[in-house]
Short mmCIF file of C-alpha atoms and ligand atoms in Angstrom, two decimals:
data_model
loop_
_atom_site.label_atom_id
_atom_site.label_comp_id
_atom_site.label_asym_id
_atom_site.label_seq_id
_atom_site.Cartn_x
_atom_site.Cartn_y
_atom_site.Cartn_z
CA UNK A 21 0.00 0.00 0.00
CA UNK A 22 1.45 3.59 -0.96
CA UNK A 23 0.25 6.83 -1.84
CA UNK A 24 -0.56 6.12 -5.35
CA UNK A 25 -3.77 3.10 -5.50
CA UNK A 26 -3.44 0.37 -6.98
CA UNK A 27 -1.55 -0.35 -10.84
CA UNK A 28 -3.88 -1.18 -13.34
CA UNK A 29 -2.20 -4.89 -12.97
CA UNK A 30 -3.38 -4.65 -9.74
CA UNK A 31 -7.27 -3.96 -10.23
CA UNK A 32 -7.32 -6.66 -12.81
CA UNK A 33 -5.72 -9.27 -10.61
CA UNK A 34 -7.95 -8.21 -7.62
CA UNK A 35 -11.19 -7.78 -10.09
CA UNK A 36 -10.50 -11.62 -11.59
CA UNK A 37 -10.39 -12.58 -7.46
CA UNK A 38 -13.77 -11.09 -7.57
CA UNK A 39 -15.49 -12.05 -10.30
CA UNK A 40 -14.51 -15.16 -9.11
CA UNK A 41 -16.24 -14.75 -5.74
CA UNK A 42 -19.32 -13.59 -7.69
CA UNK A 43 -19.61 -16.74 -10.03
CA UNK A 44 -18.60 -19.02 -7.59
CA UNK A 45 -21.71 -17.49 -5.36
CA UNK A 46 -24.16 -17.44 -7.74
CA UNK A 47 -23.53 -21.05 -8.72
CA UNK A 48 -23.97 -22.85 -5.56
CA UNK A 49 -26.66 -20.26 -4.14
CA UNK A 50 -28.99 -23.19 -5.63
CA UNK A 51 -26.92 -26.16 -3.78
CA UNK A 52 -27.00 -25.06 0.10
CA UNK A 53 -30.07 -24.92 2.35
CA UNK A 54 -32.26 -21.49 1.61
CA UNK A 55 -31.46 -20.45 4.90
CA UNK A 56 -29.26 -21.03 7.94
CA UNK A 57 -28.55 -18.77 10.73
CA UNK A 58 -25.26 -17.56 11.19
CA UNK A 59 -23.11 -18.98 14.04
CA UNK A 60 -23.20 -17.76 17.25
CA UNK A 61 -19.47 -17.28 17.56
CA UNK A 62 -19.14 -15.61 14.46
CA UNK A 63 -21.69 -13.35 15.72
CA UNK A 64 -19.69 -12.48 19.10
CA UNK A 65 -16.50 -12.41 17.09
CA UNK A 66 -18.09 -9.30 14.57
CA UNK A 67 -19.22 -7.71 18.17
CA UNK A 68 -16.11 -7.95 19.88
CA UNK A 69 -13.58 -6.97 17.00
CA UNK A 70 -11.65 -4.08 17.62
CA UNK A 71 -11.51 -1.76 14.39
CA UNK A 72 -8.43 -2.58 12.44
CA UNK A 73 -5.25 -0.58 13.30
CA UNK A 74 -3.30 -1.50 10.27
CA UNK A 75 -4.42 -2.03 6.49
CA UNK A 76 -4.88 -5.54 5.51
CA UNK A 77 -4.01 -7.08 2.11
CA UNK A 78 -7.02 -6.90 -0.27
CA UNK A 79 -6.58 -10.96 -0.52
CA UNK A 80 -6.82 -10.96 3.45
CA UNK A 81 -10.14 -9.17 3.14
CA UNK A 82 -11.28 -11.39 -0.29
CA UNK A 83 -10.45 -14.58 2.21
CA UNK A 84 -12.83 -12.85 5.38
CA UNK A 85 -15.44 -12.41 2.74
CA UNK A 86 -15.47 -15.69 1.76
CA UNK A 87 -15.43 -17.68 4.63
CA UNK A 88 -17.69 -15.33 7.14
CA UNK A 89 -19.86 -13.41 5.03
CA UNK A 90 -20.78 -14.95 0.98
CA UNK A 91 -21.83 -18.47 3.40
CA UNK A 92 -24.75 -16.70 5.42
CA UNK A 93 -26.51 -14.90 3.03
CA UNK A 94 -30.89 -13.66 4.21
CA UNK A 95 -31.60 -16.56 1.24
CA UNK A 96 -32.97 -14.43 -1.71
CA UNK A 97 -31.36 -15.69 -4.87
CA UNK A 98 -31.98 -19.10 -4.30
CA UNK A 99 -34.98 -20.42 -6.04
CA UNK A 100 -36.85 -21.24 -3.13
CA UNK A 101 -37.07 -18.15 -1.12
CA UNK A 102 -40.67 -17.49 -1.22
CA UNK A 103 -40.15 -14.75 1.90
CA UNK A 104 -41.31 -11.10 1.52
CA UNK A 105 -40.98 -9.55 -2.16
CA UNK A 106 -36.80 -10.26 -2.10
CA UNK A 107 -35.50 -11.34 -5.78
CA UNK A 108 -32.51 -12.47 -6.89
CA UNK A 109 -30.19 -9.91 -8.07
CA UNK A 110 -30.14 -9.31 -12.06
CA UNK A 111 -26.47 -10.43 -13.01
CA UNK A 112 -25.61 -7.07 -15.04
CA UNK A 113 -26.92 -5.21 -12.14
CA UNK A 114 -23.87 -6.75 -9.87
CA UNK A 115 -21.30 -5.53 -12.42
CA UNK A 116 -23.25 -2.11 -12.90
CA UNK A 117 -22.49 -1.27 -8.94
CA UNK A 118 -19.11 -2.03 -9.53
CA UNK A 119 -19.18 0.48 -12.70
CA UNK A 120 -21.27 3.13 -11.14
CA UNK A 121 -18.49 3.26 -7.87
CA UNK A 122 -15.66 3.16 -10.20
CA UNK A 123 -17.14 6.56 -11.37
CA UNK A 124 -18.60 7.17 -7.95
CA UNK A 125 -20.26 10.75 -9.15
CA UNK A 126 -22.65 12.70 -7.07
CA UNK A 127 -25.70 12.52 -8.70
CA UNK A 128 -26.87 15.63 -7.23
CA UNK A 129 -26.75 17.64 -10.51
CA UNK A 130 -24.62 18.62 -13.08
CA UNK A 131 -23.92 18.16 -17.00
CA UNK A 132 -22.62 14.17 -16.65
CA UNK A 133 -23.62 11.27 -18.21
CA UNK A 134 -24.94 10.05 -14.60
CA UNK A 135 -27.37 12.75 -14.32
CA UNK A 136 -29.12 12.26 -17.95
CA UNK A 137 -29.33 8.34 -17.10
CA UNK A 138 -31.10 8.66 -14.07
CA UNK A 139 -33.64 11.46 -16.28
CA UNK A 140 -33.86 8.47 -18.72
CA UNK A 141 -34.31 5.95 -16.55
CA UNK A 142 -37.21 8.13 -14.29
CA UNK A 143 -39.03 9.18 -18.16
CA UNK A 144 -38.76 4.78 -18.95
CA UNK A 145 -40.48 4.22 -16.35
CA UNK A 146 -43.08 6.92 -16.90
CA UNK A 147 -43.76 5.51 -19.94
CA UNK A 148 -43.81 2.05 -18.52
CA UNK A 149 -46.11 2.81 -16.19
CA UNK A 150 -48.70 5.32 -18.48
CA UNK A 151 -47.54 8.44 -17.26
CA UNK A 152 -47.15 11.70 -19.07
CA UNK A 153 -43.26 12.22 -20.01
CA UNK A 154 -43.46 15.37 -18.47
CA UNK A 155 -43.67 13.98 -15.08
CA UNK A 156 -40.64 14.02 -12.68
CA UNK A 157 -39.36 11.35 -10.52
CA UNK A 158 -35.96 10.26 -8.75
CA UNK A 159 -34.19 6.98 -7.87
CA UNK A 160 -34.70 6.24 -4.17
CA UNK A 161 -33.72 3.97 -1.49
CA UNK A 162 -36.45 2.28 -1.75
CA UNK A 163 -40.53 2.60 -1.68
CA UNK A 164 -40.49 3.98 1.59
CA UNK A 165 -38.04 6.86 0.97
CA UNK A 166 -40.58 7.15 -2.01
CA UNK A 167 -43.29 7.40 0.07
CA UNK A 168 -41.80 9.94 2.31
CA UNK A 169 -40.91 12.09 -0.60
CA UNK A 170 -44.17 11.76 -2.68
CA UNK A 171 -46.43 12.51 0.76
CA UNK A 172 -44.08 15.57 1.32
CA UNK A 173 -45.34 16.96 -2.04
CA UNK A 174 -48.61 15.80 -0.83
CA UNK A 175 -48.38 18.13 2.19
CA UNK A 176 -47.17 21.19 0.22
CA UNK A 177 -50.22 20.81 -1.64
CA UNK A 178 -52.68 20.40 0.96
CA UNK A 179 -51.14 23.48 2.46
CA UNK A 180 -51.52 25.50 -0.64
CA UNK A 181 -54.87 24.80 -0.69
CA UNK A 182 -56.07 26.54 2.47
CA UNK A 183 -53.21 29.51 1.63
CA UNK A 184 -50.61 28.18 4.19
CA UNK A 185 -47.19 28.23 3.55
CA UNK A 186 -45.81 24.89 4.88
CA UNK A 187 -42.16 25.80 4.35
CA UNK A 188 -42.28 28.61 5.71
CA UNK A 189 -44.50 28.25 8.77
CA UNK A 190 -44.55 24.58 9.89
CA UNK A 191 -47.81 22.62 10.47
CA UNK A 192 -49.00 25.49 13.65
CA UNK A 193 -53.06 25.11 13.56
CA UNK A 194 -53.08 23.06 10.52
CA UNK A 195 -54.93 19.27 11.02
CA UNK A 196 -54.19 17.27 7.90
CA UNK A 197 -55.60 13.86 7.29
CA UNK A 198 -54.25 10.55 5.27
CA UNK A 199 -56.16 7.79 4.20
CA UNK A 200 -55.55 4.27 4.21
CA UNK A 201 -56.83 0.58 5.15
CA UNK A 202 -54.91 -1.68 7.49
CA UNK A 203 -53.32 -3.26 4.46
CA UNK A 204 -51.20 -0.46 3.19
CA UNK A 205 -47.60 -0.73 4.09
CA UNK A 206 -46.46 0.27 7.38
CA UNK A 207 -43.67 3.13 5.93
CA UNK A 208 -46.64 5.41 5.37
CA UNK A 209 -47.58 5.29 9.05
CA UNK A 210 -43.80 6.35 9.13
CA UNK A 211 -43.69 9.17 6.69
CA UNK A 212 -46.81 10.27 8.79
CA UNK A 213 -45.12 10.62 11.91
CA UNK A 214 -42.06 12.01 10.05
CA UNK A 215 -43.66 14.79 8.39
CA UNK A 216 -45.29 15.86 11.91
CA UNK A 217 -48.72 15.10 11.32
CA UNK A 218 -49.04 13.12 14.21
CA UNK A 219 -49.78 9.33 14.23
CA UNK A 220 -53.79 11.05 14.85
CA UNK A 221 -53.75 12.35 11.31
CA UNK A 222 -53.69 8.70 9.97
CA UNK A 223 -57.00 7.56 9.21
CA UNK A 224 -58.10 4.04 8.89
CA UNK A 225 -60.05 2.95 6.39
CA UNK A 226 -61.88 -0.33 6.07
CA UNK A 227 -60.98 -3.37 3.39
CA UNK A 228 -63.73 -5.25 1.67
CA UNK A 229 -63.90 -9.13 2.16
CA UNK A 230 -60.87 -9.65 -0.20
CA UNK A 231 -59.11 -6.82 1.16
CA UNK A 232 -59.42 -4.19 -0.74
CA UNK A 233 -60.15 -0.47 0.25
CA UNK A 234 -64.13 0.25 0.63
CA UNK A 235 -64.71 3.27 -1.80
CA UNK A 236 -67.79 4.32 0.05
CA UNK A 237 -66.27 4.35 3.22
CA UNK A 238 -63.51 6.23 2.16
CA UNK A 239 -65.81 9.14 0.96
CA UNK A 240 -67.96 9.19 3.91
CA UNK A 241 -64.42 9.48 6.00
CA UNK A 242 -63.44 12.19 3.90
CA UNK A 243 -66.82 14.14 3.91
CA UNK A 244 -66.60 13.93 7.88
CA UNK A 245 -63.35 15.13 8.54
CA UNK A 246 -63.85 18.30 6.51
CA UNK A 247 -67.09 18.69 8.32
CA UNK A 248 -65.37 18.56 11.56
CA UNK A 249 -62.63 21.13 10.11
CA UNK A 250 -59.71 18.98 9.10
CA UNK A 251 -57.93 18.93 5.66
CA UNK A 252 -57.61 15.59 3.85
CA UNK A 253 -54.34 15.45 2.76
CA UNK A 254 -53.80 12.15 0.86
CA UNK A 255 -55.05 8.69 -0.04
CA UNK A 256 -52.72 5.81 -0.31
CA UNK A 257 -54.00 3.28 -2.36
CA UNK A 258 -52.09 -0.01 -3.06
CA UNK A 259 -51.63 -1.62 -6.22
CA UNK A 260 -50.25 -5.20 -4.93
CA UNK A 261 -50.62 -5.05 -1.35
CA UNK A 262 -47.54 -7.12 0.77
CA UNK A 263 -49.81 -9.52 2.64
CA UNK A 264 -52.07 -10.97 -0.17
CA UNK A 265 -51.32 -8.78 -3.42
CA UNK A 266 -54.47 -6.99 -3.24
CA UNK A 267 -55.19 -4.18 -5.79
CA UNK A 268 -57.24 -1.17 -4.48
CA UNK A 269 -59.78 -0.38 -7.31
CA UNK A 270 -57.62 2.39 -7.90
CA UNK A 271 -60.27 3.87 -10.62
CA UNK A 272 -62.56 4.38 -8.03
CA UNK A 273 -60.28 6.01 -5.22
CA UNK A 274 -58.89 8.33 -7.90
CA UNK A 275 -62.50 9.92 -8.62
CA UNK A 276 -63.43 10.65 -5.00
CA UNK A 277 -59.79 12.17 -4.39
CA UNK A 278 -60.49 14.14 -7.48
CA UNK A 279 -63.53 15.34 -6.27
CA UNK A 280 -62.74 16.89 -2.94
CA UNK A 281 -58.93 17.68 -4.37
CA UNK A 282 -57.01 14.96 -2.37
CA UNK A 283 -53.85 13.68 -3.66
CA UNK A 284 -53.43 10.11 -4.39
CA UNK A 285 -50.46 8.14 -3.68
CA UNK A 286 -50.63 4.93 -5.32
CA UNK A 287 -48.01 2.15 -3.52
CA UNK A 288 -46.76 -0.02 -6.39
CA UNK A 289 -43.66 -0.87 -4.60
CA UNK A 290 -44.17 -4.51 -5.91
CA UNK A 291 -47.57 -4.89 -8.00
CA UNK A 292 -46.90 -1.81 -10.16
CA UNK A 293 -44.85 -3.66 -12.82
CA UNK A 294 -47.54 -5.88 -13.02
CA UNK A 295 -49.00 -3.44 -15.31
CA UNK A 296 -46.92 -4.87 -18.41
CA UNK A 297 -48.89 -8.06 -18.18
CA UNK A 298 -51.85 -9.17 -19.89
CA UNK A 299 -53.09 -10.64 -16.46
CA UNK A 300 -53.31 -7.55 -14.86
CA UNK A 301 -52.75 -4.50 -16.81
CA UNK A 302 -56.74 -3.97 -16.69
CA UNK A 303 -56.73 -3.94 -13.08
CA UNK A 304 -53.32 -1.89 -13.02
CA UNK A 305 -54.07 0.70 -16.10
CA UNK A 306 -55.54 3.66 -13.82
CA UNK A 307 -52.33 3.78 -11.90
CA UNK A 308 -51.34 6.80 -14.07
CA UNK A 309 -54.25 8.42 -12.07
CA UNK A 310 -51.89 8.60 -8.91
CA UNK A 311 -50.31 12.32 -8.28
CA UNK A 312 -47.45 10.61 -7.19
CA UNK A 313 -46.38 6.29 -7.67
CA UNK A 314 -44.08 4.52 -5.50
CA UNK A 315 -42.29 1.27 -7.61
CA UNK A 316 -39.56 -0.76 -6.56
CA UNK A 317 -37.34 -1.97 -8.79
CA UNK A 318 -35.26 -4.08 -6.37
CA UNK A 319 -38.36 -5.59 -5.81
CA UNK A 320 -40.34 -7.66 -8.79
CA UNK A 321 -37.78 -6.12 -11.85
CA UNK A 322 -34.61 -7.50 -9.79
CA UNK A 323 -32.67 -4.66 -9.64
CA UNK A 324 -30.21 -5.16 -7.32
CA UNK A 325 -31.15 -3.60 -3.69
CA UNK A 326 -31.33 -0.55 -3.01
CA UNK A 327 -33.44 0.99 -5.66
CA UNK A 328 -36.86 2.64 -5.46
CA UNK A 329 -38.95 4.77 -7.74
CA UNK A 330 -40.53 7.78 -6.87
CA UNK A 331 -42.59 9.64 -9.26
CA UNK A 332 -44.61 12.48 -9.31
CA UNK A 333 -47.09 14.16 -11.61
CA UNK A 334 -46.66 17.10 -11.07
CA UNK A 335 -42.66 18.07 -11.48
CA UNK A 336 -43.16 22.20 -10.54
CA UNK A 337 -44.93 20.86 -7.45
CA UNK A 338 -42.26 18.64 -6.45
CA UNK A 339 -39.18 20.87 -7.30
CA UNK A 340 -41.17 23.54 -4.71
CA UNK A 341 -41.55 21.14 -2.45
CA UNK A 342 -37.69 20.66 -1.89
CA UNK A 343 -35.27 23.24 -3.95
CA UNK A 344 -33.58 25.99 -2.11
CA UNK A 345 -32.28 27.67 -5.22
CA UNK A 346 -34.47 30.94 -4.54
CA UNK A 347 -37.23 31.00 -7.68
CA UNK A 348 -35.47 33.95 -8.95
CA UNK A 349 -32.76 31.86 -9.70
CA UNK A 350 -33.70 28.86 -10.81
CA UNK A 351 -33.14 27.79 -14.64
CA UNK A 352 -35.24 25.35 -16.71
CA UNK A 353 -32.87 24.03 -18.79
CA UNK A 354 -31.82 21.42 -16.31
CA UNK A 355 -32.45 21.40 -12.82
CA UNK A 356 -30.12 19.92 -10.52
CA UNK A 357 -31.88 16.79 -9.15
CA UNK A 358 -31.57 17.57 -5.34
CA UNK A 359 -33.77 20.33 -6.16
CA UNK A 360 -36.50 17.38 -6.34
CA UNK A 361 -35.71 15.48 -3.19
CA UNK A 362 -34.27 14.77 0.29
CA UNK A 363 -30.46 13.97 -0.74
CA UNK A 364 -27.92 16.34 -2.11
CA UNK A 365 -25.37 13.78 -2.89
CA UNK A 366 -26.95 11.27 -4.70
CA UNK A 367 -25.15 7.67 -5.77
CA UNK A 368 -25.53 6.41 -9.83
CA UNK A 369 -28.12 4.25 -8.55
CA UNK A 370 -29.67 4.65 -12.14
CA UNK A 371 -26.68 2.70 -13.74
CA UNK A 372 -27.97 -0.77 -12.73
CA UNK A 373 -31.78 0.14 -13.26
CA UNK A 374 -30.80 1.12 -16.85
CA UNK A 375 -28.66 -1.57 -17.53
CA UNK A 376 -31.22 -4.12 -16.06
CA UNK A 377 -34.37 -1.96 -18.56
CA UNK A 378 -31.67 -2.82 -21.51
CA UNK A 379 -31.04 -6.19 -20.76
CA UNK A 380 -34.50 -7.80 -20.24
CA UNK A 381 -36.10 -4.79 -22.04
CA UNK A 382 -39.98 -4.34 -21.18
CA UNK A 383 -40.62 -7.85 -23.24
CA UNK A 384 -38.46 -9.69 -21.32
CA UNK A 385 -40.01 -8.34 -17.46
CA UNK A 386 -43.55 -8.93 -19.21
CA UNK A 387 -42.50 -12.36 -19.51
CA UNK A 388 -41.02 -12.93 -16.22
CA UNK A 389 -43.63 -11.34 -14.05
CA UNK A 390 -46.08 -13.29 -16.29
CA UNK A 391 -44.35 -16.15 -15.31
CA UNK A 392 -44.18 -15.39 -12.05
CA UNK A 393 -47.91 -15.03 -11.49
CA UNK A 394 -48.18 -18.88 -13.59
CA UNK A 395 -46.27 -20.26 -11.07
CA UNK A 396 -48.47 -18.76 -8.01
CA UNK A 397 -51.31 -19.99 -9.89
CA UNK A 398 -50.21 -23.81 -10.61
CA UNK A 399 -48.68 -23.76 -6.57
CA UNK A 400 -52.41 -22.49 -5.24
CA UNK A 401 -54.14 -25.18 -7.25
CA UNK A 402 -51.87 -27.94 -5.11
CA UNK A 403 -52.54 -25.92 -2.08
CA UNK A 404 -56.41 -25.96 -3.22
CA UNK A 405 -55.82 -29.75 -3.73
CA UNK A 406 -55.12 -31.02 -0.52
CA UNK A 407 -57.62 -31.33 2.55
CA UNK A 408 -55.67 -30.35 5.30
CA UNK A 409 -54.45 -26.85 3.82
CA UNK A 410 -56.50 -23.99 3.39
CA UNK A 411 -55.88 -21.10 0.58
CA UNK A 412 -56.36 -17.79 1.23
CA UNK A 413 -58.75 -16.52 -2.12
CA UNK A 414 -58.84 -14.98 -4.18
CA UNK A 415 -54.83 -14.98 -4.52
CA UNK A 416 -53.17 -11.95 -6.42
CA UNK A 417 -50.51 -11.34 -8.66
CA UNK A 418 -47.47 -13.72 -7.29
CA UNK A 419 -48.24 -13.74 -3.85
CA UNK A 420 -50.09 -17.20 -2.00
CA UNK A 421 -51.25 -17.68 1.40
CA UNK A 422 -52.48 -20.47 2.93
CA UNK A 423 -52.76 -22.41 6.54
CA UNK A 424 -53.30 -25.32 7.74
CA UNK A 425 -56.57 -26.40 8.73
CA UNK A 426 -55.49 -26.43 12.81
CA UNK A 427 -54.77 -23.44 14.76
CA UNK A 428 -52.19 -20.53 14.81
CA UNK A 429 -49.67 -22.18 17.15
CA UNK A 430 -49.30 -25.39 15.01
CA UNK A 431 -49.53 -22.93 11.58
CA UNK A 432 -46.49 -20.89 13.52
CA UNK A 433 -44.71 -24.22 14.16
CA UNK A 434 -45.16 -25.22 10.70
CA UNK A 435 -43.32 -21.76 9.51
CA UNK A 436 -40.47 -22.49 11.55
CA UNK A 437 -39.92 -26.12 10.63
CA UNK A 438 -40.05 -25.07 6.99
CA UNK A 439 -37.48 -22.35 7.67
CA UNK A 440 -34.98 -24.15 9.55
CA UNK A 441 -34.72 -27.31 7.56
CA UNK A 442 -33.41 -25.04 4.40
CA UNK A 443 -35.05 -26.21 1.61
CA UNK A 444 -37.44 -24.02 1.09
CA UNK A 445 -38.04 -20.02 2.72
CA UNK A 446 -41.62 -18.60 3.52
CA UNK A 447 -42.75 -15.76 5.64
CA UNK A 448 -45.98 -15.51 7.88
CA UNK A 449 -48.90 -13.14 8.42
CA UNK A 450 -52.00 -12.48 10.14
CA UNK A 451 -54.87 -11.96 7.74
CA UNK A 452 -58.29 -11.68 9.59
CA UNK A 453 -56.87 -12.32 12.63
CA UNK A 454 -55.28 -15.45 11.67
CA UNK A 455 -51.91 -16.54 11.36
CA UNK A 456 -51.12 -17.95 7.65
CA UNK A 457 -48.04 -19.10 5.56
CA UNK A 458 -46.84 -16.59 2.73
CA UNK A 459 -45.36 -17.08 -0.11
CA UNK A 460 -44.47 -14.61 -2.92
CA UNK A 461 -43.13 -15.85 -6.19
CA UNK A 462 -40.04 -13.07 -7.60
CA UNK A 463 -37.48 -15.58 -8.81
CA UNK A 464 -37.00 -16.48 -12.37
CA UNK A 465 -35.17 -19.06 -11.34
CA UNK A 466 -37.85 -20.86 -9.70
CA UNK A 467 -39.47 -23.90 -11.41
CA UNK A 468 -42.28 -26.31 -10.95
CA UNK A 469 -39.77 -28.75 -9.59
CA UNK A 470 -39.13 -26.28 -6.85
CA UNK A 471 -42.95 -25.65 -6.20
CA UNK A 472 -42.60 -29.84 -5.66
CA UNK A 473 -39.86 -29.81 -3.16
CA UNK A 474 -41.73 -26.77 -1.52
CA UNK A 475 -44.68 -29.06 -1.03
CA UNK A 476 -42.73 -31.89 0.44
CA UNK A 477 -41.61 -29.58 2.68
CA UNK A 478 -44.80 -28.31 3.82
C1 LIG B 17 -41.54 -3.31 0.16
C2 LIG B 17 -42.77 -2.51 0.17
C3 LIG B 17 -42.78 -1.21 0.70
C4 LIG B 17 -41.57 -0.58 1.34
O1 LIG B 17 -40.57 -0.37 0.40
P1 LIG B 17 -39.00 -0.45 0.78
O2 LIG B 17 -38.37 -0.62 -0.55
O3 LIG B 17 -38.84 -1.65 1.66
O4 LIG B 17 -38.66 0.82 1.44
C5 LIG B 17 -43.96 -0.51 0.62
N1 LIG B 17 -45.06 -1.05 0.09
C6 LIG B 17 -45.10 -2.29 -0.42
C7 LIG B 17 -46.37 -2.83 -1.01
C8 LIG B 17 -43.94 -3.06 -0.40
O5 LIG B 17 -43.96 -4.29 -0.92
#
């Protein structure tokens, strides 16, 4: 190690070490069990390590990663992880980080290539998704840094609307409102509180049978709280909902917001996509309705983590929701991103999202996701098969739930057992008070052979 990095001999030898690493990873990811925890005195030795005095060799650190770290991974990758919405990571995404930190620009604004491939990547997705070109959007950690942003838009606007000046004077006097059913994702409630509207401000409104949000419901919640003097703020409605894929009849929600001048946030974080398909783009098509979408492509387009979506209609809105360049100054030509969000230095987290877009292109995800949803399909109708289990219905987009026919203690037990013996990965939830086995189907590696095994284990 000296003042002067490494030789160009020297990335290529450690690079080849890597690659290495990454192919030898990916190929046995499909061998071990889905899942095994890590050991306990690896554990205490990671807590108890001093930080390291002297530089070690970059083969040293190659060696740690191999033995402690590539050997315990949370199981996503492997074909049957079936937890959460966690894909496997697109392979030109992996070699895109790598790119983008060899760069390693700030993405905050500029005239570099970075900054006009994130623009391209936000107007794809636009497109993608049936929104005007002309509306604005960033890369994100991740839906709930979406949601934060989009809902901060959200509260400018409300603001506007009864002549306060959030910015300027805080939330003093002013009782905003947000809608959404029990369903929604949990980072809203977070945003909520973040934004200091209080956790009061969150309104709950009820699902139908198959979990949906009740339209009428919604309105009559609305209509009271302006009666009683409050000022709806925002509707989330979800298209795929985490426990059971729900979709919200978005259609619906959009005409009620529109008629008492409510934004809508629509949370595709994993159903959005779902768009492209055949299968769903009827119930997906009035997404474009949202004022501002949350989509995440680490999610169902296997991006590799982290990378949300956020985008939002209306791109004047947004930019006064955040910029501190003074109006006066501002230029149109080309904004400096920042002026749009919460970061000022921003990573080329575009680099893998528009590598990923080129290599599947929107043909290829249409397929996958369509796949996807086949395989949920052909797994329910085994689940449907046998006497003992019981299938939550309808199921939606690639998500399945089921139980056993017994109660939530031996359903719990089940869980377990099926995550510790490795061969397969689910995740659990209460739906109508229940307890019930979840499985969400994001891997394009996955096969009916796998669905097989997955049955054995269950
Ligand atoms: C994952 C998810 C979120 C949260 O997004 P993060 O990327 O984890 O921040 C929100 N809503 C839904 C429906 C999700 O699946």
């Amino acid at each position: 190690m000296n003042g002067k990095g490494w030789s160009p001999a020297e990335v290529r030898r450690v690079g080849a070490k890597v690659v290495d690493l990454i192919a030898g990873y990916l190929e046995r990811l499909g061998d071990g069990p889905v899942w095994k925890p890590v050991p306990r005195a690896l554990i205490e030795a990671w807590q108890h390590a001093a930080p390291p005095l002297v530089g070690q060799s970059s083969d040293e650190i190659l060696e740690a990663f191999a033995r402690d770290i590539a050997p315990y991974p949370f199981g996503n990758g492997h074909p049957r992880f079936f937890g959460w919405v966690n894909s496997p990571p697109t392979e030109i995404g992996i070699f895109a980080d790598a790119l983008a930190a060899a760069m390693n620009p700030s993405v905050a604004g500029g005239d570099h290539a970075a900054v006009y491939v994130e623009r391209q990547v936000v107007r794809w997705f636009a497109e993608m998704l049936g929104f005007r070109a002309d509306a604005m959007g960033l890369l994100v950690s991740g839906s709930s840094a979406a949601a934060l942003t989009g809902l901060a838009v959200a509260r400018l606007h409300a603001c506007r609307r009864i002549g306060r000046d959030v910015r300027e004077d805080g939330l003093q006097g002013v009782s905003l409102r947000v809608y959404a059913t029990a369903e929604a994702h949990s980072c809203h409630q977070k945003a909520v509180e973040l934004l200091g509207l209080g956790r009061k401000a969150m309104r709950l409104v009820p699902s139908d049978a198959v979990l949906r949000l009740d339209t009428d419901r919604l309105d009559a919640l609305i209509r009271e709280d302006i009666a009683a003097g409050h000022q709806p703020m925002a509707v989330i409605a979800s298209a795929g909902t985490v426990n059971t894929g729900a979709i919200d009849p978005i259609d619906r929600i959009a005409d009620i917001c529109a008629r008492h001048g409510v934004w809508l946030h629509v949370d595709g974080a994993y159903g959005a996509p779902a768009v492209l398909t055949e299968r769903y783009g009827d119930a997906l098509q009035h997404i474009n309705r949202a004022d501002s979408l949350a989509m995440d492509p680490h999610k169902w387009l296997s991006v590799p983590v982290e990378n949300g979506l956020i985008l939002v209609r209306d791109a004047q809105l947004m930019r006064d929701t955040f910029s501190l360049v003074p109006a006066y100054l501002r230029t149109d030509d080309e904004p400096w991103l920042s002026e749009y969000g919460i970061q000022q230095t921003r990573g080329f987290r575009a680099l893998k999202t528009w590598m990923a877009l080129r290599y599947h292109g929107v043909d290829g995800y249409k397929q996958r996701i369509t796949n996807d949803c086949m395989l949920a399909e052909r797994f329910a109708d085994q689940i449907r098969r046998r006497a003992d289990l019981e299938l939550w219905s309808p199921s939606s987009l690639s998500i399945v739930c089921f139980r056993l026919r017994d109660s939530d203690d031996r359903n719990r037990d089940l869980l377990k057992s099926i995550q510790h013996g490795g061969r397969a990965f689910l995740s659990g939830t209460v739906i109508d008070g229940r307890f019930w086995l979840r499985c969400c189907f994001v891997n394009h590696l996955t096969t009916d052979a796998d669905i097989e095994i997955l049955m054995r284990a269950i």
